[in-house]
PDB file of C-alpha atoms in Angstrom:
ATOM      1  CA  UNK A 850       0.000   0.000   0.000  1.00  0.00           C
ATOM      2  CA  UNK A 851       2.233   2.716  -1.047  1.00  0.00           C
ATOM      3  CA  UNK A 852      -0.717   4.901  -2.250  1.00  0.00           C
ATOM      4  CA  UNK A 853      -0.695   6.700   1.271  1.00  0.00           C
ATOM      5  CA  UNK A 854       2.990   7.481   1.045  1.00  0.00           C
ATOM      6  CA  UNK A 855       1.748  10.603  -0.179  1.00  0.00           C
ATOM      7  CA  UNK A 856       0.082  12.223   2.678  1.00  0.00           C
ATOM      8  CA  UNK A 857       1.866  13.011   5.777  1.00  0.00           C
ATOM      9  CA  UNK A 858       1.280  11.000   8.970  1.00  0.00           C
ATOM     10  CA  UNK A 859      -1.437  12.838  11.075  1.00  0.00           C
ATOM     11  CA  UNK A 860      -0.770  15.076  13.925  1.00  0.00           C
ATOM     12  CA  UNK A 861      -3.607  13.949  16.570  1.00  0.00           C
ATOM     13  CA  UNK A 862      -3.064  16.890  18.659  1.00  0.00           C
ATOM     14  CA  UNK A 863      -2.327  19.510  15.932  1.00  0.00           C
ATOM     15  CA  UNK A 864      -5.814  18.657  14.787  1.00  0.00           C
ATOM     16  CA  UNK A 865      -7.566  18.762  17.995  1.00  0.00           C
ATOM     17  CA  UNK A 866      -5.604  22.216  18.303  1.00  0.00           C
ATOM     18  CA  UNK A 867      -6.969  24.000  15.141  1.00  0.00           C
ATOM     19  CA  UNK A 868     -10.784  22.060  15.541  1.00  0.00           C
ATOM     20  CA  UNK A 869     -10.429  24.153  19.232  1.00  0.00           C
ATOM     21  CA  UNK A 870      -9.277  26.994  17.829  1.00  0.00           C
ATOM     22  CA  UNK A 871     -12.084  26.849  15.039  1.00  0.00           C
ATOM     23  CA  UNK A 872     -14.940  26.354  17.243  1.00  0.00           C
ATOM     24  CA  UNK A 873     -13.888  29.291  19.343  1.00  0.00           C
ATOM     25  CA  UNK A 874     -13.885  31.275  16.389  1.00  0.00           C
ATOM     26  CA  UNK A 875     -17.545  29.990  15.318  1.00  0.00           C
ATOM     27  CA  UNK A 876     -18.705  30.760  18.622  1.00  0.00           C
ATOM     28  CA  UNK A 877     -17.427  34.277  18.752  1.00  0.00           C
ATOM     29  CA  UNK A 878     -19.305  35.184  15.631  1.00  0.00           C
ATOM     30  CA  UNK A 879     -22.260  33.490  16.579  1.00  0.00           C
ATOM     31  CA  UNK A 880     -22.378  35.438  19.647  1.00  0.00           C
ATOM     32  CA  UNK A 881     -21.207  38.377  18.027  1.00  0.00           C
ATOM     33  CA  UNK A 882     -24.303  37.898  15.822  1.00  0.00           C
ATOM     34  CA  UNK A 883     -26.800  37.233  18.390  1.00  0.00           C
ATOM     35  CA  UNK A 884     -25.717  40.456  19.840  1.00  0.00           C
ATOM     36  CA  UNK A 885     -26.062  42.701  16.936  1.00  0.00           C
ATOM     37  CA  UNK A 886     -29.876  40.714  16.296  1.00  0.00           C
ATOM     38  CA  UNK A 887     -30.997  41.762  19.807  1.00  0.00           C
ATOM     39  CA  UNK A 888     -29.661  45.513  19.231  1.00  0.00           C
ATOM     40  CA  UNK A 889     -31.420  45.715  16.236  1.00  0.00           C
ATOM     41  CA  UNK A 890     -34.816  44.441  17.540  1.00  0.00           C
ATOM     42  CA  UNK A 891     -34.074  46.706  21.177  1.00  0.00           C
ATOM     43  CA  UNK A 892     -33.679  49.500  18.803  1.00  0.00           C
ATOM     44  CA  UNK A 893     -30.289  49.841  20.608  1.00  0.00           C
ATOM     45  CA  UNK A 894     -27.201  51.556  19.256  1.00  0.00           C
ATOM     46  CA  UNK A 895     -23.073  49.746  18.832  1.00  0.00           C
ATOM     47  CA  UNK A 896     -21.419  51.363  21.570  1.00  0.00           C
ATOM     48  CA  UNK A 897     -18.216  49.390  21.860  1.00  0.00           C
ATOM     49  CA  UNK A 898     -17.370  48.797  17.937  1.00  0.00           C
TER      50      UNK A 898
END
């Protein structure tokens, strides 16, 4: 099976790193979103952008 020669060998915890680091990201905009939804409906203004 020399096929897979051609991708490196997988870094468990590199991946688990950047999945982290993604989701943290997601959830920052999602709340970030959220946010600017319930401003909007409040009639409420950005104060801290």
């Amino acid at each position: 099976m020399n096929q897979l020669l051609f991708f490196e060998d997988i870094d468990e915890k590199e991946i688990r790193r950047l999945v982290v680091k993604e989701l943290k990201n997601y959830k920052a905009l999602y709340v970030r979103m959220k946010n600017q939804e319930e401003q909007a409906r409040a009639g409420g203004h950005r104060s801290f952008s």
